Amino acid sequence: MKLLLVEDDKQNREFLYKAFNEQGYTVDTAADGQQALLMATCEEHDIIILDRMLPKLDGLQVLAALRATGKNTPVLILSALDKVDERVAGLKAGGDDYLTKPFAFSELAIRVEKLIKRPSQSAQKTTTVEFENVSLDFRHYKAQVNGKTLNLQPKEFKLLHFLLEHQSKLVTRTLLFESVWEYHFDPGTNVIDVHIARLRKKLTQHNANVQIHTIRGVGYRLQKAHSNE
């Protein structure tokens, strides 16, 4: 197995290099974000261990750039930043796991092994999501109904993306605030209602075979048009 270890602290990098070599891994190393991105995009690895705080390019910048190229190599983020918001940011950026420092090597090794054992899941990742005659390609920022482009504002695009990913399921207002607006609380505005209304209008104008059903006081459900579910 080939592993890319990205760590700017020389002592930690040398320790992990030796430890993973003893586990039977072939280990490439990088000491900064630019070097890491170059190695990650130009070479094939079974897994990447990525430090969160790096010189030249931050770890999350490296991760976002890597995912933008279509690379789905599993990435485990190492970081001294242990707040919930930091862990969420790492996973949202495309990380597959997040381990805070200090850590036990035995735990790191097990997490690495588990991520490597699910390569098929990474390979099956897609950049498109569809429901009825509505499709959305979030890598190329394109939404379509019956193959015709649906012009959406950024928040409308994120909102439709989230609803499509949870099609036919109840999506609460709290989830929408956290996932689309990145609020961890209800700001007490009608911002969701306004964007839902605009999105509904655009879907209707393009004859989309879906509808956004309101569950009053709770949230919304994207379902097939005229469905009674």
JSON list of C-alpha atoms in Angstrom, two decimals:
[
{"chain": "A", "resi": 1, "resn": "MET", "atom": "CA", "xyz": [0.00, 0.00, 0.00]},
{"chain": "A", "resi": 2, "resn": "LYS", "atom": "CA", "xyz": [1.24, 3.48, -0.90]},
{"chain": "A", "resi": 3, "resn": "LEU", "atom": "CA", "xyz": [0.69, 6.32, 1.54]},
{"chain": "A", "resi": 4, "resn": "LEU", "atom": "CA", "xyz": [1.27, 10.08, 1.19]},
{"chain": "A", "resi": 5, "resn": "LEU", "atom": "CA", "xyz": [2.20, 11.64, 4.52]},
{"chain": "A", "resi": 6, "resn": "VAL", "atom": "CA", "xyz": [1.86, 15.43, 4.65]},
{"chain": "A", "resi": 7, "resn": "GLU", "atom": "CA", "xyz": [3.34, 16.89, 7.84]},
{"chain": "A", "resi": 8, "resn": "ASP", "atom": "CA", "xyz": [5.42, 20.05, 8.26]},
{"chain": "A", "resi": 9, "resn": "ASP", "atom": "CA", "xyz": [6.84, 19.09, 11.66]},
{"chain": "A", "resi": 10, "resn": "LYS", "atom": "CA", "xyz": [10.05, 17.21, 10.87]},
{"chain": "A", "resi": 11, "resn": "GLN", "atom": "CA", "xyz": [10.05, 15.14, 14.06]},
{"chain": "A", "resi": 12, "resn": "ASN", "atom": "CA", "xyz": [6.45, 13.99, 13.60]},
{"chain": "A", "resi": 13, "resn": "ARG", "atom": "CA", "xyz": [7.02, 13.33, 9.90]},
{"chain": "A", "resi": 14, "resn": "GLU", "atom": "CA", "xyz": [10.08, 11.16, 10.55]},
{"chain": "A", "resi": 15, "resn": "PHE", "atom": "CA", "xyz": [8.31, 9.25, 13.33]},
{"chain": "A", "resi": 16, "resn": "LEU", "atom": "CA", "xyz": [5.25, 8.49, 11.21]},
{"chain": "A", "resi": 17, "resn": "TYR", "atom": "CA", "xyz": [7.38, 7.66, 8.18]},
{"chain": "A", "resi": 18, "resn": "LYS", "atom": "CA", "xyz": [9.26, 5.04, 10.18]},
{"chain": "A", "resi": 19, "resn": "ALA", "atom": "CA", "xyz": [6.14, 3.69, 11.89]},
{"chain": "A", "resi": 20, "resn": "PHE", "atom": "CA", "xyz": [4.20, 3.19, 8.66]},
{"chain": "A", "resi": 21, "resn": "ASN", "atom": "CA", "xyz": [7.25, 1.70, 6.94]},
{"chain": "A", "resi": 22, "resn": "GLU", "atom": "CA", "xyz": [7.39, -0.87, 9.70]},
{"chain": "A", "resi": 23, "resn": "GLN", "atom": "CA", "xyz": [3.71, -1.60, 9.00]},
{"chain": "A", "resi": 24, "resn": "GLY", "atom": "CA", "xyz": [4.62, -2.45, 5.40]},
{"chain": "A", "resi": 25, "resn": "TYR", "atom": "CA", "xyz": [3.53, 0.78, 3.69]},
{"chain": "A", "resi": 26, "resn": "THR", "atom": "CA", "xyz": [5.44, 2.57, 0.96]},
{"chain": "A", "resi": 27, "resn": "VAL", "atom": "CA", "xyz": [5.50, 6.15, 2.24]},
{"chain": "A", "resi": 28, "resn": "ASP", "atom": "CA", "xyz": [5.90, 9.39, 0.29]},
{"chain": "A", "resi": 29, "resn": "THR", "atom": "CA", "xyz": [6.28, 12.56, 2.34]},
{"chain": "A", "resi": 30, "resn": "ALA", "atom": "CA", "xyz": [5.59, 16.25, 1.82]},
{"chain": "A", "resi": 31, "resn": "ALA", "atom": "CA", "xyz": [6.43, 19.13, 4.16]},
{"chain": "A", "resi": 32, "resn": "ASP", "atom": "CA", "xyz": [4.18, 21.89, 2.78]},
{"chain": "A", "resi": 33, "resn": "GLY", "atom": "CA", "xyz": [0.86, 22.36, 1.02]},
{"chain": "A", "resi": 34, "resn": "GLN", "atom": "CA", "xyz": [2.19, 23.09, -2.44]},
{"chain": "A", "resi": 35, "resn": "GLN", "atom": "CA", "xyz": [4.40, 20.01, -2.48]},
{"chain": "A", "resi": 36, "resn": "ALA", "atom": "CA", "xyz": [1.55, 17.92, -1.13]},
{"chain": "A", "resi": 37, "resn": "LEU", "atom": "CA", "xyz": [-0.88, 19.02, -3.83]},
{"chain": "A", "resi": 38, "resn": "LEU", "atom": "CA", "xyz": [1.65, 18.36, -6.58]},
{"chain": "A", "resi": 39, "resn": "MET", "atom": "CA", "xyz": [2.41, 14.86, -5.28]},
{"chain": "A", "resi": 40, "resn": "ALA", "atom": "CA", "xyz": [-1.25, 14.03, -4.62]},
{"chain": "A", "resi": 41, "resn": "THR", "atom": "CA", "xyz": [-2.37, 15.01, -8.11]},
{"chain": "A", "resi": 42, "resn": "CYS", "atom": "CA", "xyz": [0.58, 13.62, -10.08]},
{"chain": "A", "resi": 43, "resn": "GLU", "atom": "CA", "xyz": [0.93, 10.27, -8.31]},
{"chain": "A", "resi": 44, "resn": "GLU", "atom": "CA", "xyz": [-1.41, 7.53, -7.15]},
{"chain": "A", "resi": 45, "resn": "HIS", "atom": "CA", "xyz": [-1.74, 6.77, -3.45]},
{"chain": "A", "resi": 46, "resn": "ASP", "atom": "CA", "xyz": [-4.01, 4.45, -1.51]},
{"chain": "A", "resi": 47, "resn": "ILE", "atom": "CA", "xyz": [-4.46, 7.04, 1.23]},
{"chain": "A", "resi": 48, "resn": "ILE", "atom": "CA", "xyz": [-3.30, 10.53, 2.20]},
{"chain": "A", "resi": 49, "resn": "ILE", "atom": "CA", "xyz": [-2.59, 11.64, 5.77]},
{"chain": "A", "resi": 50, "resn": "LEU", "atom": "CA", "xyz": [-2.92, 15.41, 5.67]},
{"chain": "A", "resi": 51, "resn": "ASP", "atom": "CA", "xyz": [-1.88, 17.84, 8.39]},
{"chain": "A", "resi": 52, "resn": "ARG", "atom": "CA", "xyz": [-4.42, 20.64, 8.85]},
{"chain": "A", "resi": 53, "resn": "MET", "atom": "CA", "xyz": [-2.01, 23.56, 9.30]},
{"chain": "A", "resi": 54, "resn": "LEU", "atom": "CA", "xyz": [0.71, 23.70, 6.64]},
{"chain": "A", "resi": 55, "resn": "PRO", "atom": "CA", "xyz": [2.98, 26.35, 5.13]},
{"chain": "A", "resi": 56, "resn": "LYS", "atom": "CA", "xyz": [2.34, 27.70, 1.60]},
{"chain": "A", "resi": 57, "resn": "LEU", "atom": "CA", "xyz": [-1.09, 26.05, 1.32]},
{"chain": "A", "resi": 58, "resn": "ASP", "atom": "CA", "xyz": [-3.38, 25.22, 4.22]},
{"chain": "A", "resi": 59, "resn": "GLY", "atom": "CA", "xyz": [-4.47, 21.61, 4.52]},
{"chain": "A", "resi": 60, "resn": "LEU", "atom": "CA", "xyz": [-8.08, 22.41, 3.67]},
{"chain": "A", "resi": 61, "resn": "GLN", "atom": "CA", "xyz": [-6.96, 24.35, 0.60]},
{"chain": "A", "resi": 62, "resn": "VAL", "atom": "CA", "xyz": [-4.95, 21.32, -0.50]},
{"chain": "A", "resi": 63, "resn": "LEU", "atom": "CA", "xyz": [-7.96, 19.07, 0.07]},
{"chain": "A", "resi": 64, "resn": "ALA", "atom": "CA", "xyz": [-10.40, 21.33, -1.79]},
{"chain": "A", "resi": 65, "resn": "ALA", "atom": "CA", "xyz": [-8.03, 21.64, -4.75]},
{"chain": "A", "resi": 66, "resn": "LEU", "atom": "CA", "xyz": [-7.47, 17.89, -4.80]},
{"chain": "A", "resi": 67, "resn": "ARG", "atom": "CA", "xyz": [-11.20, 17.12, -4.83]},
{"chain": "A", "resi": 68, "resn": "ALA", "atom": "CA", "xyz": [-11.73, 19.71, -7.57]},
{"chain": "A", "resi": 69, "resn": "THR", "atom": "CA", "xyz": [-9.46, 17.64, -9.83]},
{"chain": "A", "resi": 70, "resn": "GLY", "atom": "CA", "xyz": [-11.71, 14.60, -9.35]},
{"chain": "A", "resi": 71, "resn": "LYS", "atom": "CA", "xyz": [-9.26, 12.70, -7.13]},
{"chain": "A", "resi": 72, "resn": "ASN", "atom": "CA", "xyz": [-11.16, 10.58, -4.62]},
{"chain": "A", "resi": 73, "resn": "THR", "atom": "CA", "xyz": [-8.17, 9.21, -2.71]},
{"chain": "A", "resi": 74, "resn": "PRO", "atom": "CA", "xyz": [-9.19, 8.73, 0.95]},
{"chain": "A", "resi": 75, "resn": "VAL", "atom": "CA", "xyz": [-7.86, 11.56, 3.11]},
{"chain": "A", "resi": 76, "resn": "LEU", "atom": "CA", "xyz": [-7.38, 11.45, 6.87]},
{"chain": "A", "resi": 77, "resn": "ILE", "atom": "CA", "xyz": [-6.85, 14.89, 8.38]},
{"chain": "A", "resi": 78, "resn": "LEU", "atom": "CA", "xyz": [-4.51, 15.34, 11.35]},
{"chain": "A", "resi": 79, "resn": "SER", "atom": "CA", "xyz": [-4.97, 18.51, 13.35]},
{"chain": "A", "resi": 80, "resn": "ALA", "atom": "CA", "xyz": [-4.37, 20.17, 16.70]},
{"chain": "A", "resi": 81, "resn": "LEU", "atom": "CA", "xyz": [-7.65, 22.03, 16.09]},
{"chain": "A", "resi": 82, "resn": "ASP", "atom": "CA", "xyz": [-10.16, 19.97, 18.03]},
{"chain": "A", "resi": 83, "resn": "LYS", "atom": "CA", "xyz": [-13.28, 22.14, 18.07]},
{"chain": "A", "resi": 84, "resn": "VAL", "atom": "CA", "xyz": [-16.42, 20.70, 16.48]},
{"chain": "A", "resi": 85, "resn": "ASP", "atom": "CA", "xyz": [-16.53, 23.47, 13.86]},
{"chain": "A", "resi": 86, "resn": "GLU", "atom": "CA", "xyz": [-12.99, 22.62, 12.75]},
{"chain": "A", "resi": 87, "resn": "ARG", "atom": "CA", "xyz": [-13.78, 18.91, 12.43]},
{"chain": "A", "resi": 88, "resn": "VAL", "atom": "CA", "xyz": [-16.94, 19.68, 10.48]},
{"chain": "A", "resi": 89, "resn": "ALA", "atom": "CA", "xyz": [-15.00, 22.03, 8.18]},
{"chain": "A", "resi": 90, "resn": "GLY", "atom": "CA", "xyz": [-12.47, 19.30, 7.48]},
{"chain": "A", "resi": 91, "resn": "LEU", "atom": "CA", "xyz": [-15.11, 16.75, 6.60]},
{"chain": "A", "resi": 92, "resn": "LYS", "atom": "CA", "xyz": [-17.08, 19.24, 4.50]},
{"chain": "A", "resi": 93, "resn": "ALA", "atom": "CA", "xyz": [-13.94, 20.05, 2.53]},
{"chain": "A", "resi": 94, "resn": "GLY", "atom": "CA", "xyz": [-13.76, 16.42, 1.45]},
{"chain": "A", "resi": 95, "resn": "GLY", "atom": "CA", "xyz": [-11.94, 14.68, 4.28]},
{"chain": "A", "resi": 96, "resn": "ASP", "atom": "CA", "xyz": [-12.88, 11.07, 5.00]},
{"chain": "A", "resi": 97, "resn": "ASP", "atom": "CA", "xyz": [-11.74, 11.10, 8.63]},
{"chain": "A", "resi": 98, "resn": "TYR", "atom": "CA", "xyz": [-10.38, 13.59, 11.17]},
{"chain": "A", "resi": 99, "resn": "LEU", "atom": "CA", "xyz": [-8.02, 12.79, 14.03]},
{"chain": "A", "resi": 100, "resn": "THR", "atom": "CA", "xyz": [-6.91, 15.39, 16.56]},
{"chain": "A", "resi": 101, "resn": "LYS", "atom": "CA", "xyz": [-3.42, 15.73, 18.01]},
{"chain": "A", "resi": 102, "resn": "PRO", "atom": "CA", "xyz": [-1.99, 14.33, 20.19]},
{"chain": "A", "resi": 103, "resn": "PHE", "atom": "CA", "xyz": [-2.97, 10.83, 19.10]},
{"chain": "A", "resi": 104, "resn": "ALA", "atom": "CA", "xyz": [-1.85, 7.25, 19.60]},
{"chain": "A", "resi": 105, "resn": "PHE", "atom": "CA", "xyz": [-0.22, 5.71, 16.54]},
{"chain": "A", "resi": 106, "resn": "SER", "atom": "CA", "xyz": [-2.24, 2.53, 17.08]},
{"chain": "A", "resi": 107, "resn": "GLU", "atom": "CA", "xyz": [-5.47, 4.51, 16.58]},
{"chain": "A", "resi": 108, "resn": "LEU", "atom": "CA", "xyz": [-4.10, 6.28, 13.51]},
{"chain": "A", "resi": 109, "resn": "ALA", "atom": "CA", "xyz": [-2.99, 2.97, 11.99]},
{"chain": "A", "resi": 110, "resn": "ILE", "atom": "CA", "xyz": [-6.42, 1.40, 12.49]},
{"chain": "A", "resi": 111, "resn": "ARG", "atom": "CA", "xyz": [-8.20, 4.39, 10.94]},
{"chain": "A", "resi": 112, "resn": "VAL", "atom": "CA", "xyz": [-5.86, 4.29, 7.95]},
{"chain": "A", "resi": 113, "resn": "GLU", "atom": "CA", "xyz": [-6.47, 0.58, 7.49]},
{"chain": "A", "resi": 114, "resn": "LYS", "atom": "CA", "xyz": [-10.24, 1.02, 7.60]},
{"chain": "A", "resi": 115, "resn": "LEU", "atom": "CA", "xyz": [-10.18, 3.84, 5.04]},
{"chain": "A", "resi": 116, "resn": "ILE", "atom": "CA", "xyz": [-8.05, 1.80, 2.67]},
{"chain": "A", "resi": 117, "resn": "LYS", "atom": "CA", "xyz": [-10.45, -1.12, 2.93]},
{"chain": "A", "resi": 118, "resn": "ARG", "atom": "CA", "xyz": [-13.23, 0.91, 1.34]},
{"chain": "A", "resi": 119, "resn": "PRO", "atom": "CA", "xyz": [-11.71, 2.01, -2.00]},
{"chain": "A", "resi": 120, "resn": "SER", "atom": "CA", "xyz": [-14.83, 1.00, -3.90]},
{"chain": "A", "resi": 121, "resn": "GLN", "atom": "CA", "xyz": [-16.85, 3.58, -1.96]},
{"chain": "A", "resi": 122, "resn": "SER", "atom": "CA", "xyz": [-14.44, 6.32, -3.00]},
{"chain": "A", "resi": 123, "resn": "ALA", "atom": "CA", "xyz": [-14.48, 5.14, -6.60]},
{"chain": "A", "resi": 124, "resn": "GLN", "atom": "CA", "xyz": [-18.26, 5.32, -6.68]},
{"chain": "A", "resi": 125, "resn": "LYS", "atom": "CA", "xyz": [-18.41, 8.96, -5.61]},
{"chain": "A", "resi": 126, "resn": "THR", "atom": "CA", "xyz": [-20.23, 11.02, -8.17]},
{"chain": "A", "resi": 127, "resn": "THR", "atom": "CA", "xyz": [-20.53, 14.70, -8.88]},
{"chain": "A", "resi": 128, "resn": "THR", "atom": "CA", "xyz": [-24.14, 14.48, -10.04]},
{"chain": "A", "resi": 129, "resn": "VAL", "atom": "CA", "xyz": [-27.43, 13.84, -8.31]},
{"chain": "A", "resi": 130, "resn": "GLU", "atom": "CA", "xyz": [-30.79, 13.31, -10.01]},
{"chain": "A", "resi": 131, "resn": "PHE", "atom": "CA", "xyz": [-34.46, 13.01, -9.12]},
{"chain": "A", "resi": 132, "resn": "GLU", "atom": "CA", "xyz": [-37.20, 12.62, -11.72]},
{"chain": "A", "resi": 133, "resn": "ASN", "atom": "CA", "xyz": [-36.34, 15.06, -14.54]},
{"chain": "A", "resi": 134, "resn": "VAL", "atom": "CA", "xyz": [-34.10, 17.28, -12.39]},
{"chain": "A", "resi": 135, "resn": "SER", "atom": "CA", "xyz": [-30.32, 16.84, -12.36]},
{"chain": "A", "resi": 136, "resn": "LEU", "atom": "CA", "xyz": [-27.53, 18.73, -10.68]},
{"chain": "A", "resi": 137, "resn": "ASP", "atom": "CA", "xyz": [-23.80, 18.59, -11.35]},
{"chain": "A", "resi": 138, "resn": "PHE", "atom": "CA", "xyz": [-22.13, 20.24, -8.37]},
{"chain": "A", "resi": 139, "resn": "ARG", "atom": "CA", "xyz": [-18.59, 20.03, -9.74]},
{"chain": "A", "resi": 140, "resn": "HIS", "atom": "CA", "xyz": [-19.47, 22.02, -12.86]},
{"chain": "A", "resi": 141, "resn": "TYR", "atom": "CA", "xyz": [-22.10, 24.08, -11.03]},
{"chain": "A", "resi": 142, "resn": "LYS", "atom": "CA", "xyz": [-24.91, 23.15, -13.41]},
{"chain": "A", "resi": 143, "resn": "ALA", "atom": "CA", "xyz": [-28.58, 22.42, -12.72]},
{"chain": "A", "resi": 144, "resn": "GLN", "atom": "CA", "xyz": [-30.93, 21.14, -15.40]},
{"chain": "A", "resi": 145, "resn": "VAL", "atom": "CA", "xyz": [-34.55, 20.18, -15.93]},
{"chain": "A", "resi": 146, "resn": "ASN", "atom": "CA", "xyz": [-35.17, 17.90, -18.92]},
{"chain": "A", "resi": 147, "resn": "GLY", "atom": "CA", "xyz": [-31.66, 18.73, -20.08]},
{"chain": "A", "resi": 148, "resn": "LYS", "atom": "CA", "xyz": [-32.31, 22.48, -20.09]},
{"chain": "A", "resi": 149, "resn": "THR", "atom": "CA", "xyz": [-30.24, 24.76, -17.84]},
{"chain": "A", "resi": 150, "resn": "LEU", "atom": "CA", "xyz": [-31.85, 26.02, -14.66]},
{"chain": "A", "resi": 151, "resn": "ASN", "atom": "CA", "xyz": [-30.33, 29.37, -13.69]},
{"chain": "A", "resi": 152, "resn": "LEU", "atom": "CA", "xyz": [-29.92, 29.45, -9.93]},
{"chain": "A", "resi": 153, "resn": "GLN", "atom": "CA", "xyz": [-28.39, 31.85, -7.46]},
{"chain": "A", "resi": 154, "resn": "PRO", "atom": "CA", "xyz": [-25.63, 30.34, -5.25]},
{"chain": "A", "resi": 155, "resn": "LYS", "atom": "CA", "xyz": [-27.90, 29.72, -2.24]},
{"chain": "A", "resi": 156, "resn": "GLU", "atom": "CA", "xyz": [-30.64, 28.33, -4.47]},
{"chain": "A", "resi": 157, "resn": "PHE", "atom": "CA", "xyz": [-28.11, 25.94, -5.97]},
{"chain": "A", "resi": 158, "resn": "LYS", "atom": "CA", "xyz": [-26.93, 24.77, -2.54]},
{"chain": "A", "resi": 159, "resn": "LEU", "atom": "CA", "xyz": [-30.52, 24.44, -1.38]},
{"chain": "A", "resi": 160, "resn": "LEU", "atom": "CA", "xyz": [-31.53, 22.32, -4.39]},
{"chain": "A", "resi": 161, "resn": "HIS", "atom": "CA", "xyz": [-28.38, 20.23, -3.98]},
{"chain": "A", "resi": 162, "resn": "PHE", "atom": "CA", "xyz": [-29.24, 19.48, -0.35]},
{"chain": "A", "resi": 163, "resn": "LEU", "atom": "CA", "xyz": [-32.87, 18.68, -1.13]},
{"chain": "A", "resi": 164, "resn": "LEU", "atom": "CA", "xyz": [-31.87, 16.38, -4.01]},
{"chain": "A", "resi": 165, "resn": "GLU", "atom": "CA", "xyz": [-29.42, 14.52, -1.79]},
{"chain": "A", "resi": 166, "resn": "HIS", "atom": "CA", "xyz": [-32.25, 13.96, 0.69]},
{"chain": "A", "resi": 167, "resn": "GLN", "atom": "CA", "xyz": [-35.00, 13.41, -1.88]},
{"chain": "A", "resi": 168, "resn": "SER", "atom": "CA", "xyz": [-38.28, 12.11, -0.48]},
{"chain": "A", "resi": 169, "resn": "LYS", "atom": "CA", "xyz": [-37.01, 12.63, 3.09]},
{"chain": "A", "resi": 170, "resn": "LEU", "atom": "CA", "xyz": [-37.99, 15.29, 5.59]},
{"chain": "A", "resi": 171, "resn": "VAL", "atom": "CA", "xyz": [-35.34, 18.01, 5.81]},
{"chain": "A", "resi": 172, "resn": "THR", "atom": "CA", "xyz": [-35.69, 20.19, 8.90]},
{"chain": "A", "resi": 173, "resn": "ARG", "atom": "CA", "xyz": [-35.14, 23.93, 8.95]},
{"chain": "A", "resi": 174, "resn": "THR", "atom": "CA", "xyz": [-32.27, 23.40, 11.38]},
{"chain": "A", "resi": 175, "resn": "LEU", "atom": "CA", "xyz": [-30.48, 21.13, 8.89]},
{"chain": "A", "resi": 176, "resn": "LEU", "atom": "CA", "xyz": [-30.95, 23.69, 6.13]},
{"chain": "A", "resi": 177, "resn": "PHE", "atom": "CA", "xyz": [-29.58, 26.52, 8.24]},
{"chain": "A", "resi": 178, "resn": "GLU", "atom": "CA", "xyz": [-26.51, 24.46, 9.14]},
{"chain": "A", "resi": 179, "resn": "SER", "atom": "CA", "xyz": [-25.88, 22.96, 5.70]},
{"chain": "A", "resi": 180, "resn": "VAL", "atom": "CA", "xyz": [-26.84, 25.79, 3.33]},
{"chain": "A", "resi": 181, "resn": "TRP", "atom": "CA", "xyz": [-26.36, 28.95, 5.38]},
{"chain": "A", "resi": 182, "resn": "GLU", "atom": "CA", "xyz": [-23.81, 27.50, 7.84]},
{"chain": "A", "resi": 183, "resn": "TYR", "atom": "CA", "xyz": [-25.69, 28.90, 10.83]},
{"chain": "A", "resi": 184, "resn": "HIS", "atom": "CA", "xyz": [-25.68, 26.76, 13.97]},
{"chain": "A", "resi": 185, "resn": "PHE", "atom": "CA", "xyz": [-28.86, 28.43, 15.16]},
{"chain": "A", "resi": 186, "resn": "ASP", "atom": "CA", "xyz": [-32.12, 29.80, 13.75]},
{"chain": "A", "resi": 187, "resn": "PRO", "atom": "CA", "xyz": [-31.47, 33.51, 13.10]},
{"chain": "A", "resi": 188, "resn": "GLY", "atom": "CA", "xyz": [-35.20, 34.15, 13.26]},
{"chain": "A", "resi": 189, "resn": "THR", "atom": "CA", "xyz": [-35.60, 35.34, 9.66]},
{"chain": "A", "resi": 190, "resn": "ASN", "atom": "CA", "xyz": [-37.67, 34.15, 6.71]},
{"chain": "A", "resi": 191, "resn": "VAL", "atom": "CA", "xyz": [-34.57, 33.59, 4.56]},
{"chain": "A", "resi": 192, "resn": "ILE", "atom": "CA", "xyz": [-35.37, 29.91, 4.00]},
{"chain": "A", "resi": 193, "resn": "ASP", "atom": "CA", "xyz": [-38.96, 30.64, 3.02]},
{"chain": "A", "resi": 194, "resn": "VAL", "atom": "CA", "xyz": [-37.84, 33.28, 0.50]},
{"chain": "A", "resi": 195, "resn": "HIS", "atom": "CA", "xyz": [-35.33, 30.96, -1.17]},
{"chain": "A", "resi": 196, "resn": "ILE", "atom": "CA", "xyz": [-37.75, 28.02, -1.17]},
{"chain": "A", "resi": 197, "resn": "ALA", "atom": "CA", "xyz": [-40.36, 30.21, -2.90]},
{"chain": "A", "resi": 198, "resn": "ARG", "atom": "CA", "xyz": [-37.88, 31.31, -5.56]},
{"chain": "A", "resi": 199, "resn": "LEU", "atom": "CA", "xyz": [-36.69, 27.77, -6.14]},
{"chain": "A", "resi": 200, "resn": "ARG", "atom": "CA", "xyz": [-40.27, 26.48, -6.41]},
{"chain": "A", "resi": 201, "resn": "LYS", "atom": "CA", "xyz": [-41.09, 29.14, -9.00]},
{"chain": "A", "resi": 202, "resn": "LYS", "atom": "CA", "xyz": [-38.07, 28.27, -11.16]},
{"chain": "A", "resi": 203, "resn": "LEU", "atom": "CA", "xyz": [-38.78, 24.53, -10.96]},
{"chain": "A", "resi": 204, "resn": "THR", "atom": "CA", "xyz": [-42.41, 25.12, -11.96]},
{"chain": "A", "resi": 205, "resn": "GLN", "atom": "CA", "xyz": [-41.46, 27.42, -14.85]},
{"chain": "A", "resi": 206, "resn": "HIS", "atom": "CA", "xyz": [-39.19, 24.68, -16.23]},
{"chain": "A", "resi": 207, "resn": "ASN", "atom": "CA", "xyz": [-41.86, 21.96, -15.82]},
{"chain": "A", "resi": 208, "resn": "ALA", "atom": "CA", "xyz": [-39.89, 20.03, -13.24]},
{"chain": "A", "resi": 209, "resn": "ASN", "atom": "CA", "xyz": [-41.57, 16.81, -12.19]},
{"chain": "A", "resi": 210, "resn": "VAL", "atom": "CA", "xyz": [-40.79, 17.49, -8.54]},
{"chain": "A", "resi": 211, "resn": "GLN", "atom": "CA", "xyz": [-42.26, 19.69, -5.86]},
{"chain": "A", "resi": 212, "resn": "ILE", "atom": "CA", "xyz": [-41.02, 21.04, -2.53]},
{"chain": "A", "resi": 213, "resn": "HIS", "atom": "CA", "xyz": [-43.60, 20.09, 0.06]},
{"chain": "A", "resi": 214, "resn": "THR", "atom": "CA", "xyz": [-43.76, 22.17, 3.25]},
{"chain": "A", "resi": 215, "resn": "ILE", "atom": "CA", "xyz": [-44.22, 20.46, 6.60]},
{"chain": "A", "resi": 216, "resn": "ARG", "atom": "CA", "xyz": [-45.34, 23.51, 8.52]},
{"chain": "A", "resi": 217, "resn": "GLY", "atom": "CA", "xyz": [-43.14, 24.42, 11.46]},
{"chain": "A", "resi": 218, "resn": "VAL", "atom": "CA", "xyz": [-40.75, 21.53, 10.77]},
{"chain": "A", "resi": 219, "resn": "GLY", "atom": "CA", "xyz": [-39.17, 21.63, 7.33]},
{"chain": "A", "resi": 220, "resn": "TYR", "atom": "CA", "xyz": [-39.50, 20.46, 3.73]},
{"chain": "A", "resi": 221, "resn": "ARG", "atom": "CA", "xyz": [-39.53, 17.39, 1.54]},
{"chain": "A", "resi": 222, "resn": "LEU", "atom": "CA", "xyz": [-38.58, 17.20, -2.15]},
{"chain": "A", "resi": 223, "resn": "GLN", "atom": "CA", "xyz": [-40.96, 14.72, -3.76]},
{"chain": "A", "resi": 224, "resn": "LYS", "atom": "CA", "xyz": [-42.42, 13.74, -7.09]},
{"chain": "A", "resi": 225, "resn": "ALA", "atom": "CA", "xyz": [-44.92, 16.30, -8.31]},
{"chain": "A", "resi": 226, "resn": "HIS", "atom": "CA", "xyz": [-48.56, 15.55, -7.41]},
{"chain": "A", "resi": 227, "resn": "SER", "atom": "CA", "xyz": [-47.40, 12.89, -4.96]},
{"chain": "A", "resi": 228, "resn": "ASN", "atom": "CA", "xyz": [-49.48, 12.47, -1.84]},
{"chain": "A", "resi": 229, "resn": "GLU", "atom": "CA", "xyz": [-46.61, 11.07, 0.21]}
]
